[in-house]
Coordinates of C-alpha atoms in Angstrom, one line a residue:
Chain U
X1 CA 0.0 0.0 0.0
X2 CA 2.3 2.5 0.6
X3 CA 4.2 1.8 -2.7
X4 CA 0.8 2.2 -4.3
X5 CA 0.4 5.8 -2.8
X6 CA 3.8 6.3 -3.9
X7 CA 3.0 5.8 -7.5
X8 CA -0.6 7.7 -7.0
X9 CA 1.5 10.6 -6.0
X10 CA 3.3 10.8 -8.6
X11 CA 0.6 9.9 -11.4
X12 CA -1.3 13.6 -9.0
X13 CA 1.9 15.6 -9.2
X14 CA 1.9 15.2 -13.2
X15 CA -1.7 15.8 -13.2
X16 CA -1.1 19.1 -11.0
X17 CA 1.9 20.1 -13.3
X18 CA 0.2 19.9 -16.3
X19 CA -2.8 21.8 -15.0
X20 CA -0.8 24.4 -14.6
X21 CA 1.3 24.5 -17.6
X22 CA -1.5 24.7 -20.1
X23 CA 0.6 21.6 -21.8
X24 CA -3.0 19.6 -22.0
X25 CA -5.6 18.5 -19.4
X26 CA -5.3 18.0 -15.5
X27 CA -4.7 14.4 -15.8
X28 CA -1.9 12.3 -15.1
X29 CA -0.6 8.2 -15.3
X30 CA 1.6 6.1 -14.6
X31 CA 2.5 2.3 -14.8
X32 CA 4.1 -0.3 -13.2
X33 CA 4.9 -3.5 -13.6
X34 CA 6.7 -5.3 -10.6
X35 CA 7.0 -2.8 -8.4
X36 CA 9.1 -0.4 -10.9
X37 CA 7.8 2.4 -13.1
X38 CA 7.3 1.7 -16.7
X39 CA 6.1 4.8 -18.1
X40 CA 4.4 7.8 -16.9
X41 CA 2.5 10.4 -19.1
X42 CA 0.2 13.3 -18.6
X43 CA -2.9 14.5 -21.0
X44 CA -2.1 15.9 -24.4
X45 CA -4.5 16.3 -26.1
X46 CA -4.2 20.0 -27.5
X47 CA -0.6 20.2 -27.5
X48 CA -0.2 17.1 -29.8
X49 CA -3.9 17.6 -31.9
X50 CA -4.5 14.3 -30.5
X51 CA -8.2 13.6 -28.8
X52 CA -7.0 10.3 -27.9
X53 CA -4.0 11.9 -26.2
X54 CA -5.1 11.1 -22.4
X55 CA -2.6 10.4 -19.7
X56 CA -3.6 6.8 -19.6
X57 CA -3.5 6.4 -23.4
X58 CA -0.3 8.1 -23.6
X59 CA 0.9 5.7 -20.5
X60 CA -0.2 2.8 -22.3
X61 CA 1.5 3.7 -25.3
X62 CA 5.0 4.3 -24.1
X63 CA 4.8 1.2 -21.7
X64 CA 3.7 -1.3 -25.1
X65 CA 6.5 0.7 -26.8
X66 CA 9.0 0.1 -24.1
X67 CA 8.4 -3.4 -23.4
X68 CA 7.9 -4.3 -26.8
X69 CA 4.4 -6.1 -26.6
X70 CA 0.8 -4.9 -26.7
X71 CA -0.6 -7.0 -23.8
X72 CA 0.4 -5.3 -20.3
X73 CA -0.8 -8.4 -18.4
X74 CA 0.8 -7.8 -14.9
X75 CA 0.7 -4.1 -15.2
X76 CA -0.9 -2.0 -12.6
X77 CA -2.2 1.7 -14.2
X78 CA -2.1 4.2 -11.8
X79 CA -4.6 7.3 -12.4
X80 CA -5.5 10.8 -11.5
X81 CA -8.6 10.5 -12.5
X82 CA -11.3 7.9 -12.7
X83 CA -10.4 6.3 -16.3
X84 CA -13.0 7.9 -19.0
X85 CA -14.8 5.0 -21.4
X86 CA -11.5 5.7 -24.2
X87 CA -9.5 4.9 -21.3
X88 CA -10.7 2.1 -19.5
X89 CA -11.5 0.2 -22.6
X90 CA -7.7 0.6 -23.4
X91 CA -7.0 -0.5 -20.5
X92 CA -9.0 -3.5 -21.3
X93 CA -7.4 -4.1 -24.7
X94 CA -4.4 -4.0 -23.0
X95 CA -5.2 -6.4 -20.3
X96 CA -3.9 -3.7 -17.4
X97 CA -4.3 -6.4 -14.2
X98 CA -5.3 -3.2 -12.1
X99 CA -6.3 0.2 -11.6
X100 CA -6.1 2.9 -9.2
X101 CA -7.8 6.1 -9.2
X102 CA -7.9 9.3 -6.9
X103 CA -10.8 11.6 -8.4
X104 CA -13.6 10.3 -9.8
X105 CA -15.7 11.2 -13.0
X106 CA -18.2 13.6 -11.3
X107 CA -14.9 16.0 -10.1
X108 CA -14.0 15.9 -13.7
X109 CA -17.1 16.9 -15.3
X110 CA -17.1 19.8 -12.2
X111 CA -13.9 20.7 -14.1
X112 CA -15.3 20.9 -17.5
X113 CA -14.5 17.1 -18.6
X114 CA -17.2 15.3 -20.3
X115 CA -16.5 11.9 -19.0
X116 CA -19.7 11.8 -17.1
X117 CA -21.4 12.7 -20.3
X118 CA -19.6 9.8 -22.3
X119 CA -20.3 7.3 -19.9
X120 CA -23.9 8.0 -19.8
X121 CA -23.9 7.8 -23.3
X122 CA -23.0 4.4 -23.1
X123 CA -26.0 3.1 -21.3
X124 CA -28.5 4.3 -24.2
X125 CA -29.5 2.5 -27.4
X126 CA -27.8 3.5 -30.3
X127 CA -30.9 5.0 -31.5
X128 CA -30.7 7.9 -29.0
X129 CA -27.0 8.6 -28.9
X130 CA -25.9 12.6 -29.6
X131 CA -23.9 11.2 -32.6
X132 CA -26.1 9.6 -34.9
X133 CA -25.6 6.3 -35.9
X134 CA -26.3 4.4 -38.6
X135 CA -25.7 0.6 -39.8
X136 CA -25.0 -0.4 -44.0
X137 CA -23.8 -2.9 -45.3
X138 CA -24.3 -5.4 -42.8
X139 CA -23.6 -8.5 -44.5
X140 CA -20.7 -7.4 -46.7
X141 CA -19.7 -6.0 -43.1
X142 CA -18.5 -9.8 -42.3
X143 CA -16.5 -10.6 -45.2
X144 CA -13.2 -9.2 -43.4
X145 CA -13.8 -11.5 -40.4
X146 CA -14.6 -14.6 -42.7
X147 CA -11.0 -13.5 -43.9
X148 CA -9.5 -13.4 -40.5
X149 CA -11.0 -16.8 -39.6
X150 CA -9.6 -18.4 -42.6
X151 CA -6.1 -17.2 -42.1
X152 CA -3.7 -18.9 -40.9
X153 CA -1.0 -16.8 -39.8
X154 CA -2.9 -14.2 -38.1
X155 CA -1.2 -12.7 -34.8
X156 CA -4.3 -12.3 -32.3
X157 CA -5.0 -9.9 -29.7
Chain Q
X1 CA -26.1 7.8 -49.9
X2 CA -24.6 6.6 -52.9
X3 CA -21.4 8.1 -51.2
X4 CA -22.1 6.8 -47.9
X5 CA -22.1 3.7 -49.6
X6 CA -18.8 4.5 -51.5
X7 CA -17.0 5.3 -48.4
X8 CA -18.1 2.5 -46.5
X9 CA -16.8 0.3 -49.2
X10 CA -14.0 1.5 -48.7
X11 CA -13.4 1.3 -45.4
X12 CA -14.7 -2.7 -45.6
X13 CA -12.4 -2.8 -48.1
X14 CA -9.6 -1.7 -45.9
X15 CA -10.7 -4.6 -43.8
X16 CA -10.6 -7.1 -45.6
X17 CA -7.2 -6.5 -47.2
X18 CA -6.0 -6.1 -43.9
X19 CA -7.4 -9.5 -42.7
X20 CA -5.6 -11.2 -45.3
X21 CA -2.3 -9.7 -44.7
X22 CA -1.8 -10.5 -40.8
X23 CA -0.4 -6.6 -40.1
X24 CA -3.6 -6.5 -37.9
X25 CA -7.0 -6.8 -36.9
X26 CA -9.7 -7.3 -39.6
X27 CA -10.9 -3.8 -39.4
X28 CA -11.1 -0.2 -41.7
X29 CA -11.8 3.1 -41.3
X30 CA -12.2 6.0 -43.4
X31 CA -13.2 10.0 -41.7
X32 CA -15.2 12.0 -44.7
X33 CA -15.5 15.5 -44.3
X34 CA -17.3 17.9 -47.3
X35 CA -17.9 14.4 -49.0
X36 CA -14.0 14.3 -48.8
X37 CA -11.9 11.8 -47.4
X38 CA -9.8 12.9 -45.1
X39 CA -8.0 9.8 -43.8
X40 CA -8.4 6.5 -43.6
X41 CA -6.6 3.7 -41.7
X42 CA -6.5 -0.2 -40.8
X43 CA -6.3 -1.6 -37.4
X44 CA -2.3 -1.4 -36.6
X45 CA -2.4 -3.5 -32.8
X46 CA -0.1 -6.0 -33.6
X47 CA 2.3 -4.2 -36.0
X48 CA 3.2 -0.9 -34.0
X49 CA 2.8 -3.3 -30.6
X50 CA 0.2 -0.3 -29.3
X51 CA -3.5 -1.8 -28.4
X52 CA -5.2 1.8 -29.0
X53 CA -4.1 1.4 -32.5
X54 CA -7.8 0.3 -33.6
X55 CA -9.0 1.7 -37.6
X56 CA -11.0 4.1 -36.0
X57 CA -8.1 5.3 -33.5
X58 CA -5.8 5.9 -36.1
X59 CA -8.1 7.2 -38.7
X60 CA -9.1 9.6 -35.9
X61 CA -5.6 10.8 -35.3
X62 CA -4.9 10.6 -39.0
X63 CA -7.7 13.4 -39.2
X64 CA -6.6 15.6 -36.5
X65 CA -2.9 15.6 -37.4
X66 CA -3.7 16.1 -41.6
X67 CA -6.6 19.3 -40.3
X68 CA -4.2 20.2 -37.2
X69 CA -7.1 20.5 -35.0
X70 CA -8.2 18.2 -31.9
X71 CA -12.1 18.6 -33.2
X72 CA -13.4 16.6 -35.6
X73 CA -16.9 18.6 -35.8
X74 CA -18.3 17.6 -39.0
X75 CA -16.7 14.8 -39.8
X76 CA -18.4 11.6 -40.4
X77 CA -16.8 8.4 -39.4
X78 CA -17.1 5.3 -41.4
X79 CA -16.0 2.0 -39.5
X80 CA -16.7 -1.7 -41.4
X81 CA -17.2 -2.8 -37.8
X82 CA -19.6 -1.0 -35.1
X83 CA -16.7 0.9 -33.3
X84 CA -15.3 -0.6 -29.8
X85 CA -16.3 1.6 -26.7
X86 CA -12.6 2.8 -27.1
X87 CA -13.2 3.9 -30.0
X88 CA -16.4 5.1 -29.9
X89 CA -15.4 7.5 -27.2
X90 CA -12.7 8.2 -29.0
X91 CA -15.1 9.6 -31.6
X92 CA -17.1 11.4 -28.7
X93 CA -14.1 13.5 -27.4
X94 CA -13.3 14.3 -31.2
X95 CA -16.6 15.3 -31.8
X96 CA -17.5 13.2 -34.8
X97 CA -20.5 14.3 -36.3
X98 CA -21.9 10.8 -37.3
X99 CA -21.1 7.0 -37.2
X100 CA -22.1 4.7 -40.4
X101 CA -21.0 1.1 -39.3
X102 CA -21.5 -2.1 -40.9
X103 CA -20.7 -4.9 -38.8
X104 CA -21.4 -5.0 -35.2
X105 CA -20.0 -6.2 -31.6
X106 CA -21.6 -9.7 -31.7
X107 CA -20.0 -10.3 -35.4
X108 CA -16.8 -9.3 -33.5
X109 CA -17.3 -11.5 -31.0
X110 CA -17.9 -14.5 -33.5
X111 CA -14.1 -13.7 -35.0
X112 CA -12.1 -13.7 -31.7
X113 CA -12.9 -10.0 -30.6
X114 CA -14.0 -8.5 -26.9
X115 CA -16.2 -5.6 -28.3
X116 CA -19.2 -7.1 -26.5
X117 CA -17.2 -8.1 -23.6
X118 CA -16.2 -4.8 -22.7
X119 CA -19.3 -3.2 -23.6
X120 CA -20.8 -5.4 -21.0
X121 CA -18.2 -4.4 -18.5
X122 CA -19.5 -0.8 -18.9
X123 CA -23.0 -1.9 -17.3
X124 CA -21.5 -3.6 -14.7
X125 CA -20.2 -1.2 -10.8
X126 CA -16.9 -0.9 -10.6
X127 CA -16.5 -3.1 -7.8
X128 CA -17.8 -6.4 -10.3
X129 CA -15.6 -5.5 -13.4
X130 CA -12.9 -7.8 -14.5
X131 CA -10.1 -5.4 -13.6
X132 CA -10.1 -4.7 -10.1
X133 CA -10.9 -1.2 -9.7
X134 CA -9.3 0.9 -6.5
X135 CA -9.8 4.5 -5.2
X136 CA -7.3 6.1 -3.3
X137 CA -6.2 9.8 -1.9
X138 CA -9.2 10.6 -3.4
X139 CA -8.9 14.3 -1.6
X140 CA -5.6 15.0 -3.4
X141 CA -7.1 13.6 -6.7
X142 CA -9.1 16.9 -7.1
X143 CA -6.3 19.4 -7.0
X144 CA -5.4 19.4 -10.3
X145 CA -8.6 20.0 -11.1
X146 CA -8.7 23.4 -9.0
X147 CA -5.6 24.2 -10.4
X148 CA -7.1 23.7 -13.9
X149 CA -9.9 25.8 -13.0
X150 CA -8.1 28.5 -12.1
X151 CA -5.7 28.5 -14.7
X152 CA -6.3 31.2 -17.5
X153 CA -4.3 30.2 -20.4
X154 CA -5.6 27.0 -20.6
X155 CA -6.7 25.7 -23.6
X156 CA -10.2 23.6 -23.4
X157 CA -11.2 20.9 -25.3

């Protein structure tokens, strides 16, 4: 526990620097995988014209890069902020083993963040979404997977 | 529609030929704006070892780096695959204008894929998710939000 409010600290202290360097958003992350830092990043987004450029993206990125894989089973992500849906779902794809977070979705929308919005966007049908969406193509829609199925040297994730 | 349908061609088209040639996931994505195509991209995961790296991810960035903006506001996103709840907040926090899709999570799901798996996660308290979830220094955690708040330069997105 303690080493885990060690890395927390340090994921708030980016966070806090950021804030106040106009470099992105107040966010920051950092993981680690057996007790040692891996890579640590902070939000973005508007200095790299990124939108996907969140701390925990950015973290996630540099610690694949780093390590050379893109599975992070055994990592532990270490947050600012309560993960937003981009963020937790890359945490998923990534198969992060854990995740601590200081402030939650609610202080972040207080801030100006929409990831309160987002998330409750996720519990609607598709139908009543704020971006319109629409399906076409279904069936031809399947023909790259019938592809992946059939091939043999895939790599899979 | 005719061009919807020309883009989302495309865009399947991008997914199959990336199926086939095992540099990633069977997926394609094309970002139209003025009945323009901006970018368009293939699923990259396994090639540049990054697990963000999803066709809509990289189209997205693609976009935003070619119009050197971090808001995609009237764009239209064309996936062959309804997008992952990475990406589709992905396409939230760029402020895509609209989603066409043509395959969806459960046809994922059929070809080795967790869409659906992760969309369930969303539905599910944090305490029952798959990755355990843990809040701590909470208090600390909103600092860099007041900083943010009170910092004039920033830049918002």
């Amino acid at each position: 526990m303690e080493n885990d409010k060690k890395f927390m600290f340090e994921a708030i202290t980016l966070a806090s620097r950021n804030a106040c360097s106009s470099t992105g958003g107040p966010f920051g992350a950092v993981i680690v995988k057996e007790g040692e830092i891996v890579s640590s990043a902070v939000n973005s987004v508007t200095t790299d014209n990124d939108p996907t450029a969140h701390a925990e993206v950015n973290a996630i990125r540099a610690a694949c890069k780093k390590l050379g894989t893109f599975d992070l089973t055994g990592c532990t992500l270490y947050s600012s902020c309560e993960p937003c849906p981009m963020c937790l779902s890359a945490a998923y794809w990534a198969h992060i083993s854990k995740i601590f977070y200081a402030a939650d979705r609610n202080q972040a929308e207080r801030a100006g963040f929409s990831d309160a919005f987002i998330y409750d966007q996720f519990a609607l049908p598709l139908g009543e979404r704020s971006i319109p969406f629409e399906q076409i193509f279904n069936k031809e829609g399947v023909e790259p997977f019938d592809l992946w199925i059939d091939n043999e040297s895939k790599i899979k994730y």
